[in-house]
C-alpha atoms as one frame of an Amber mdcrd trajectory, in Angstrom:
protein
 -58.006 -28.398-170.763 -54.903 -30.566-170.935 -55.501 -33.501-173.232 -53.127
 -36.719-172.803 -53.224 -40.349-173.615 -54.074 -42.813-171.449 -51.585 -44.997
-172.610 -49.166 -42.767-170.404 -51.061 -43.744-167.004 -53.954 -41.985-165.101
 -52.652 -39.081-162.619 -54.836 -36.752-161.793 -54.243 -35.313-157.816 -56.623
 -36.540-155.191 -56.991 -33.797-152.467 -57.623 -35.735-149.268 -59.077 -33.821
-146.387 -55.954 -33.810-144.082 -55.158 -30.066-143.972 -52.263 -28.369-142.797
 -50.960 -29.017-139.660 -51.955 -25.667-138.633 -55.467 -26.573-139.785 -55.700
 -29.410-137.580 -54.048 -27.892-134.582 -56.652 -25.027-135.125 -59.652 -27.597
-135.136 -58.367 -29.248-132.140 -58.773 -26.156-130.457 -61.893 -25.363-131.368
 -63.450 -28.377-130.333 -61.663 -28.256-126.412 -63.142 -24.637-126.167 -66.395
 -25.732-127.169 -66.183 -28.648-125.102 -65.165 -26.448-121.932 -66.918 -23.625
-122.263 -70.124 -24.637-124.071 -72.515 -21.645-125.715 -69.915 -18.912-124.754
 -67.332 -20.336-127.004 -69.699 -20.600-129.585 -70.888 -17.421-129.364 -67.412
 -15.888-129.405 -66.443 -17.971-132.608 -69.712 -17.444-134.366 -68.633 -13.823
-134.423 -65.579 -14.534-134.930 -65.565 -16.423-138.241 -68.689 -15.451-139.512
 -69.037 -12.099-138.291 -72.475 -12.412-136.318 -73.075 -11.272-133.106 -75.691
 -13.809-131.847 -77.492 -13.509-128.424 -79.383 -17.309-129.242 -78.295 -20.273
-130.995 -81.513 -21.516-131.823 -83.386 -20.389-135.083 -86.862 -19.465-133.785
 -90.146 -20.804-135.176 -90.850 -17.247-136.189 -87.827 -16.341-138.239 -88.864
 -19.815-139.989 -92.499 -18.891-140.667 -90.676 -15.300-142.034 -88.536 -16.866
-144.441 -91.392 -19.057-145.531 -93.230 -16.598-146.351 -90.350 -14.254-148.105
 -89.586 -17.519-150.261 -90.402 -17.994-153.930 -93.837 -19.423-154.347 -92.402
 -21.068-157.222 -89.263 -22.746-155.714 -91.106 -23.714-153.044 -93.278 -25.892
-155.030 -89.957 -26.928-157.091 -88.193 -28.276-153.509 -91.493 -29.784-152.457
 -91.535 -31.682-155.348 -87.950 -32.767-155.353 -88.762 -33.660-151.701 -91.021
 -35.917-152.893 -88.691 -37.703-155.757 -86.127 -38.266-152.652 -88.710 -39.416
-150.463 -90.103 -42.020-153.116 -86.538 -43.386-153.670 -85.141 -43.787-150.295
 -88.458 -45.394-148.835 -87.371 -48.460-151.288 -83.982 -48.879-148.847 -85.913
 -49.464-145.574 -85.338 -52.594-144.264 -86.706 -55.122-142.046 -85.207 -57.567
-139.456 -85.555 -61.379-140.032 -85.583 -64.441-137.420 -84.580 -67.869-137.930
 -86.107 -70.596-136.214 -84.481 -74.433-135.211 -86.585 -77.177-134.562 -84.566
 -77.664-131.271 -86.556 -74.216-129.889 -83.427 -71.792-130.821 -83.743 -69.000
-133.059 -81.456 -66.218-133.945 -82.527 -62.752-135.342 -82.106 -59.859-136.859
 -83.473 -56.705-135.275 -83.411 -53.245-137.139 -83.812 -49.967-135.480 -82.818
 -46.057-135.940 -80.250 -44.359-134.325 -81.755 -41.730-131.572 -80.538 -38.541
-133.145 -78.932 -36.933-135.797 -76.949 -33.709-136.810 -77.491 -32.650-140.035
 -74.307 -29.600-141.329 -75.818 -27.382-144.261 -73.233 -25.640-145.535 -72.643
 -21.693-145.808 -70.664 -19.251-147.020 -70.031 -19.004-151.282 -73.212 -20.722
-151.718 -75.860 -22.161-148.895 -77.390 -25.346-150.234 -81.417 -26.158-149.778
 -80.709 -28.806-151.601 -78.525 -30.315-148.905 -81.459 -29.886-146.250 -82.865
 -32.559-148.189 -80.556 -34.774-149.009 -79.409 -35.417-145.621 -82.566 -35.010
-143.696 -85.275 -37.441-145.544 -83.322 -40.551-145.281 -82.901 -39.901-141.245
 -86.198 -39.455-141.463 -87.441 -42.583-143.771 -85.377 -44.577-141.512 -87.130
 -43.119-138.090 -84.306 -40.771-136.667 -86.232 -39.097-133.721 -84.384 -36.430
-133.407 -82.841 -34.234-136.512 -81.006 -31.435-135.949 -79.478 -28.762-138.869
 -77.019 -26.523-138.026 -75.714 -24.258-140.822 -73.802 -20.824-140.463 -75.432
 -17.352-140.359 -74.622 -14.435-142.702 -73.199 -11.446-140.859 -77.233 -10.297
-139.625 -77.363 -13.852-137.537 -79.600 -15.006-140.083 -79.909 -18.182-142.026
 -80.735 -18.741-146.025 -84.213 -18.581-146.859 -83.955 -21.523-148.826 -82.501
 -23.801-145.977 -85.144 -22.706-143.809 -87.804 -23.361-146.225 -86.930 -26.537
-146.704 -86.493 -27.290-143.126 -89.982 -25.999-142.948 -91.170 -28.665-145.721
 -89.714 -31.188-143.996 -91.563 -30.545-140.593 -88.039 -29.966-139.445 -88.051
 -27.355-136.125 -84.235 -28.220-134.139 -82.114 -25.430-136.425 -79.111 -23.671
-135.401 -77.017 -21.098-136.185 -73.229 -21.708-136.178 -70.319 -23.108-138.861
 -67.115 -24.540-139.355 -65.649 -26.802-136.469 -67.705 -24.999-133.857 -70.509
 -26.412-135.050 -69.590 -29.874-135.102 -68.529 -29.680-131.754 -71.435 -28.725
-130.517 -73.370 -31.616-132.308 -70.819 -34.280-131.215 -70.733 -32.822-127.499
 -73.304 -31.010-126.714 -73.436 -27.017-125.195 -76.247 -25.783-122.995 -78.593
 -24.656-125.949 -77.743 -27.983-128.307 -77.684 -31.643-126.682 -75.402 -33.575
-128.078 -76.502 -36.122-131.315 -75.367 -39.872-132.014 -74.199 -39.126-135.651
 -72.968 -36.310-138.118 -73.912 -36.108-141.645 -73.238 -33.266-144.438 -70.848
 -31.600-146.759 -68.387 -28.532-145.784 -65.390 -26.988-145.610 -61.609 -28.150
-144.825 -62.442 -27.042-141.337 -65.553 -28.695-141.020 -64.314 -32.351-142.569
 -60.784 -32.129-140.316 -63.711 -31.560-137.082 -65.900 -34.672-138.601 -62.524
 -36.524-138.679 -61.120 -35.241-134.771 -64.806 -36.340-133.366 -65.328 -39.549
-135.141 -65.199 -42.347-132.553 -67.008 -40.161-130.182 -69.865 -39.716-132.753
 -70.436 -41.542-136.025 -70.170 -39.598-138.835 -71.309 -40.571-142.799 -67.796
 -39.782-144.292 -64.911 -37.566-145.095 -65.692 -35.716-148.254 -63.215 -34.056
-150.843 -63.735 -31.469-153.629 -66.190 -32.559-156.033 -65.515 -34.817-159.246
 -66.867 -35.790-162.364 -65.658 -38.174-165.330 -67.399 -38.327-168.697 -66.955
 -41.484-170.873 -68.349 -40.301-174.233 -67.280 -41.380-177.937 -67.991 -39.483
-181.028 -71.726 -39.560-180.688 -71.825 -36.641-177.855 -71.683 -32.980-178.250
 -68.691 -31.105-177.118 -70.935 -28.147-175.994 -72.894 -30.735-173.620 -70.084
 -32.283-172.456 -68.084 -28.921-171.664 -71.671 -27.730-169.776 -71.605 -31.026
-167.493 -67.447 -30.472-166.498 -67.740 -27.188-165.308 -70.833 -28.180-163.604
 -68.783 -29.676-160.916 -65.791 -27.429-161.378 -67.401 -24.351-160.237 -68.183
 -26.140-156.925 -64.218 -25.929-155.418 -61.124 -24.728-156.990 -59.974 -28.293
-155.887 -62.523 -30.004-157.880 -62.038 -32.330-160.767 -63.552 -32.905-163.978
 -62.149 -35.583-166.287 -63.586 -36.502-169.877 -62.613 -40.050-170.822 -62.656
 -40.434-174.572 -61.971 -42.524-178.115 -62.566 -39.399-179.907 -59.843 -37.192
-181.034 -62.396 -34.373-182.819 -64.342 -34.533-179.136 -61.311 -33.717-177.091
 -60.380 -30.610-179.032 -64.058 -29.443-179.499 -64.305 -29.751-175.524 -61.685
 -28.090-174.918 -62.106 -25.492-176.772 -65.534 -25.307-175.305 -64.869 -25.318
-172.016 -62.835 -22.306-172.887 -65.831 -20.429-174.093 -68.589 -21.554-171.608
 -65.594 -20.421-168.466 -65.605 -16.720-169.606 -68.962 -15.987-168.955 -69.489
 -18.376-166.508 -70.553 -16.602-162.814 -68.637 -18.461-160.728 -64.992 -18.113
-163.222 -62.856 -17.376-160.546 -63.384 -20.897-158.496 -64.152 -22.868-161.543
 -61.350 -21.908-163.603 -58.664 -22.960-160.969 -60.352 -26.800-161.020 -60.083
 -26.650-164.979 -56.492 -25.900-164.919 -54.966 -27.490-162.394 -56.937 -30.695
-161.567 -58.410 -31.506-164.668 -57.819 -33.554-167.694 -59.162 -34.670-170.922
 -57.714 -38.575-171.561 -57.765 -40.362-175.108 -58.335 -43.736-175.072 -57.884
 -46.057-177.825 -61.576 -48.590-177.282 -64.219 -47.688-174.697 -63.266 -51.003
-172.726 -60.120 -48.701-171.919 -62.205 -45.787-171.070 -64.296 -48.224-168.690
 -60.874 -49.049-167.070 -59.791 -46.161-166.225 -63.363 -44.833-165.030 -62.915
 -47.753-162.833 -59.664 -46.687-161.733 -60.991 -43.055-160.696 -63.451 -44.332
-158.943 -65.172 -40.615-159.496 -67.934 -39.163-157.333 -70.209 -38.639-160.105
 -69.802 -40.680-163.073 -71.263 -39.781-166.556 -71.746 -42.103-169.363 -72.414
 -40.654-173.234 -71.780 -43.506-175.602 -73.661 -44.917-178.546 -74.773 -47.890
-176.321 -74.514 -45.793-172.636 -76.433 -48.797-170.680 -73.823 -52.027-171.507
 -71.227 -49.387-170.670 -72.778 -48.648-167.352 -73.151 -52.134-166.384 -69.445
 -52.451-166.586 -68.547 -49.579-164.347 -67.757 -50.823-160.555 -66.778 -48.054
-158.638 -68.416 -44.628-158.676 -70.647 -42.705-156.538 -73.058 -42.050-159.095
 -73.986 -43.368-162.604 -75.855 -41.385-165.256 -76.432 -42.511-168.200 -77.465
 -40.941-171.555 -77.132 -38.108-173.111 -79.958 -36.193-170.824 -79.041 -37.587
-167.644 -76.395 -34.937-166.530 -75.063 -34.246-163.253 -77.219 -31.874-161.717
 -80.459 -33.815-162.519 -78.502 -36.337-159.776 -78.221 -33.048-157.354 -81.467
 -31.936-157.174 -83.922 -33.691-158.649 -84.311 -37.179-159.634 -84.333 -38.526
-156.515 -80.826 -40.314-155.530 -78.705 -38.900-152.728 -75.962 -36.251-153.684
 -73.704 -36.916-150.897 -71.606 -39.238-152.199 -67.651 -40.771-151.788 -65.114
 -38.883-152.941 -61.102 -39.310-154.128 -61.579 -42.974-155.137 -63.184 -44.071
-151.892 -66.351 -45.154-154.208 -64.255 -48.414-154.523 -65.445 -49.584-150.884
 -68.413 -46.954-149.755 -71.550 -45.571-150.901 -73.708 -42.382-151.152 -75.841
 -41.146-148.452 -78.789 -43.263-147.545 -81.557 -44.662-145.139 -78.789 -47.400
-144.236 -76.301 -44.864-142.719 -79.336 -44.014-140.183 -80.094 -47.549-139.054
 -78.142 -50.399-136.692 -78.689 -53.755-136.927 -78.856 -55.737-133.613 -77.567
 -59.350-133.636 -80.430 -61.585-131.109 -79.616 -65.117-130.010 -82.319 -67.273
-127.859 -80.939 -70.965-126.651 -83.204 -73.028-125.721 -81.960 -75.983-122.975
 -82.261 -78.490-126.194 -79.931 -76.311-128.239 -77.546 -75.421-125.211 -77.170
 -79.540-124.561 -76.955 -80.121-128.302 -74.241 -77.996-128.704 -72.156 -76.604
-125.286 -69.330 -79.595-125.824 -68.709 -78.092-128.957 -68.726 -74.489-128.044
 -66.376 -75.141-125.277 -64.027 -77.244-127.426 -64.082 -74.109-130.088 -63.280
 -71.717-126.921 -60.600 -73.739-125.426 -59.174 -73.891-128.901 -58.416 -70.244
-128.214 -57.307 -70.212-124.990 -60.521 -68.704-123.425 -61.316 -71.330-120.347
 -63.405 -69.013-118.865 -65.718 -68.733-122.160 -65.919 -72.599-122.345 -66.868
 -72.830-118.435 -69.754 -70.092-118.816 -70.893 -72.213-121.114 -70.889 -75.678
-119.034 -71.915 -73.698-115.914 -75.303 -74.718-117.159 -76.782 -77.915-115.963
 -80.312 -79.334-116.262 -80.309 -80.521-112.357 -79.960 -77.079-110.359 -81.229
 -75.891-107.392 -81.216 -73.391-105.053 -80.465 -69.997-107.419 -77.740 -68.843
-105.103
């Protein structure tokens, strides 16, 4: 890894999902065929792209019960329980709506409710992520989604993961399709024959898939546009090199456009890490996508005081954000932007990912500065209520009219005064 000073400025590349212009001219198509030509279009790019000749969309309640049953006994106690963590922790975010009363017989409210329906993208190809299944479908559910779709792609037999259909099956989850890429998230914004169209799109995937969320947003909601994945470290001289170099290439083995930054005040750290990371990549399964990320978008920065490391953590605004200093919690409570916090020395990454209980969809290339991770809160609207009552409407209508005629809105100040408390006939 490259090791600078911070003194000289912050600069590593943020890859923004824009994509070529052939990319997005690609997409574009993608979606109109599905759009005019429903199932058959999906069909033809299913085999297409992903090499499966399908004859359904649908996963059947069979081939679910199958790959139940051809699952690990043992990992399917380990999801269940991680099920459970992300349950616990999202049930805290429900919310409830709230009413305000006025002695003149007026109240305004609050009412909260969950969206109808809600497509949920698993990912595919180098890796297919049960993980994922969870992480977007129990906070639809907590906040009382009715309908949740997944749609992930198929391997070249028209099949999907075990794992993503096990967990599908633990969360009572039956609406499954097979399909990827752009395709897919046409289908879920507009509907085909087989799949009726959903009010919002959640999940992780590839270029194509995040320039399709991007093309349909407006027409759908969708929970954001995610980049590569990211990690910073703020550490001193009190963390080990070997744990430190373990946690980088955690995320860097996710996208050779990922990035993994150490911040730290520790010379002796930065050369250890680096010469770890060197070590841990050559026998590291996944060398050929993680080794790219290492080189190209990654960085070890020396700063001179950990208020300077908090800065530029700050600054980064990383997805995941790890903390390993002598006193990790004041540090923490200084950070403002990042998707993720974890502090200590035995809070890494993946504990975040899988396990603990927090979402691990979360804003990436700086955009924690004004968003958040995935949660109950992206499933719910709140609805604004108003009830007048004839005391409040006489108390106040000279005053809402003034306000409106202040803008140049007569006809909002006469629908006000069209009121009167002597009226008669109704027509």
């Amino acid at each position: 890894m490259k090791v600078t000073r911070l003194s000289s400025g912050i600069s590593i590349r943020r890859t923004i999902a824009e994509g070529t212009e052939q990319q997005v001219t690609a997409v574009k198509a993608i979606i109109q065929e599905v759009k005019d030509h429903g199932d058959r279009a999906m069909f033809r790019f299913t085999e297409k792209w992903d090499g499966a000749k399908l004859t359904s969309l649908r996963v059947t309640e069979e081939e679910i019960s199958q790959a139940v049953d051809r699952f690990d006994p043992q990992l399917l106690t380990d999801l269940t329980e991680a099920a459970a963590n992300i349950r616990k922790y999202h049930e805290s975010q429900q919310q409830q709506g709230y009413r305000l009363d006025n002695e003149d017989g007026s109240y305004v409210a609050q009412r909260v409710t969950a969206i109808e329906s809600a497509g949920l993208y698993v990912p595919g190809g180098t890796a297919a992520y049960p993980s994922s299944v969870l992480m977007n479908v129990i906070p639809a559910q907590v906040a009382g989604v009715s309908r949740i779709v997944l749609i992930s792609p198929p391997s070249k037999d028209g099949t999907l993961s075990d794992g993503v259909l096990a967990s599908a099956h633990i969360l009572g989850i039956t609406e499954v399709y097979k399909s990827g890429g752009a395709q897919a998230i046409a289908a879920l914004a507009y509907g085909t024959e087989s799949i009726a169209p959903v009010d919002k799109i959640t999940g992780p995937g590839n270029i194509f898939v995040a320039l399709a969320k991007r093309e349909v947003n407006g027409d759908v909601a969708i929970d954001m546009i995610a980049g590569p994945s990211e990690i910073a470290i703020i550490a001193d001289d009190s963390a080990y090199a070997d744990e430190v170099a373990a946690d980088l290439l955690s995320q860097a083995e996710h996208d050779p456009m990922a990035s993994a930054v150490l911040l730290t005040t520790s010379e002796q750290l930065a050369d250890a890490v680096s010469k770890e990371v060197k070590r841990q990549l050559a026998n590291l399964p996944r060398q050929a996508i993680a080794s790219p990320a290492m080189i190209n978008h990654s960085m070890i920065y020396l700063g001179q005081t950990v208020e300077e490391l908090i800065t530029a953590a700050n600054q980064l605004a990383p997805e995941h954000l790890e903390i390993m200093t002598e006193d990790a919690e004041a540090v923490a409570e200084k950070i403002r932007h990042a998707g993720a916090i974890f502090i200590g020395r035995f809070s890494s990454e993946p504990i975040g990912d899988y396990f603990a209980g927090t979402n691990h969809v979360l804003p990436t290339n700086s955009t924690a500065r004004f968003s958040s991770a995935l949660s109950v809160y992206d499933f719910i609207k709140r609805t604004s209520i108003i009830h007048y009552s004839e005391q409040a409407w006489q108390n106040n209508k000279e005053k809402i009219a003034r306000l409106a005629r202040l803008e140049g809105l007569e006809g909002h100040a006469r629908a006000v005064e069209s009121r009167s408390w002597e009226k008669g006939n109704r027509l």
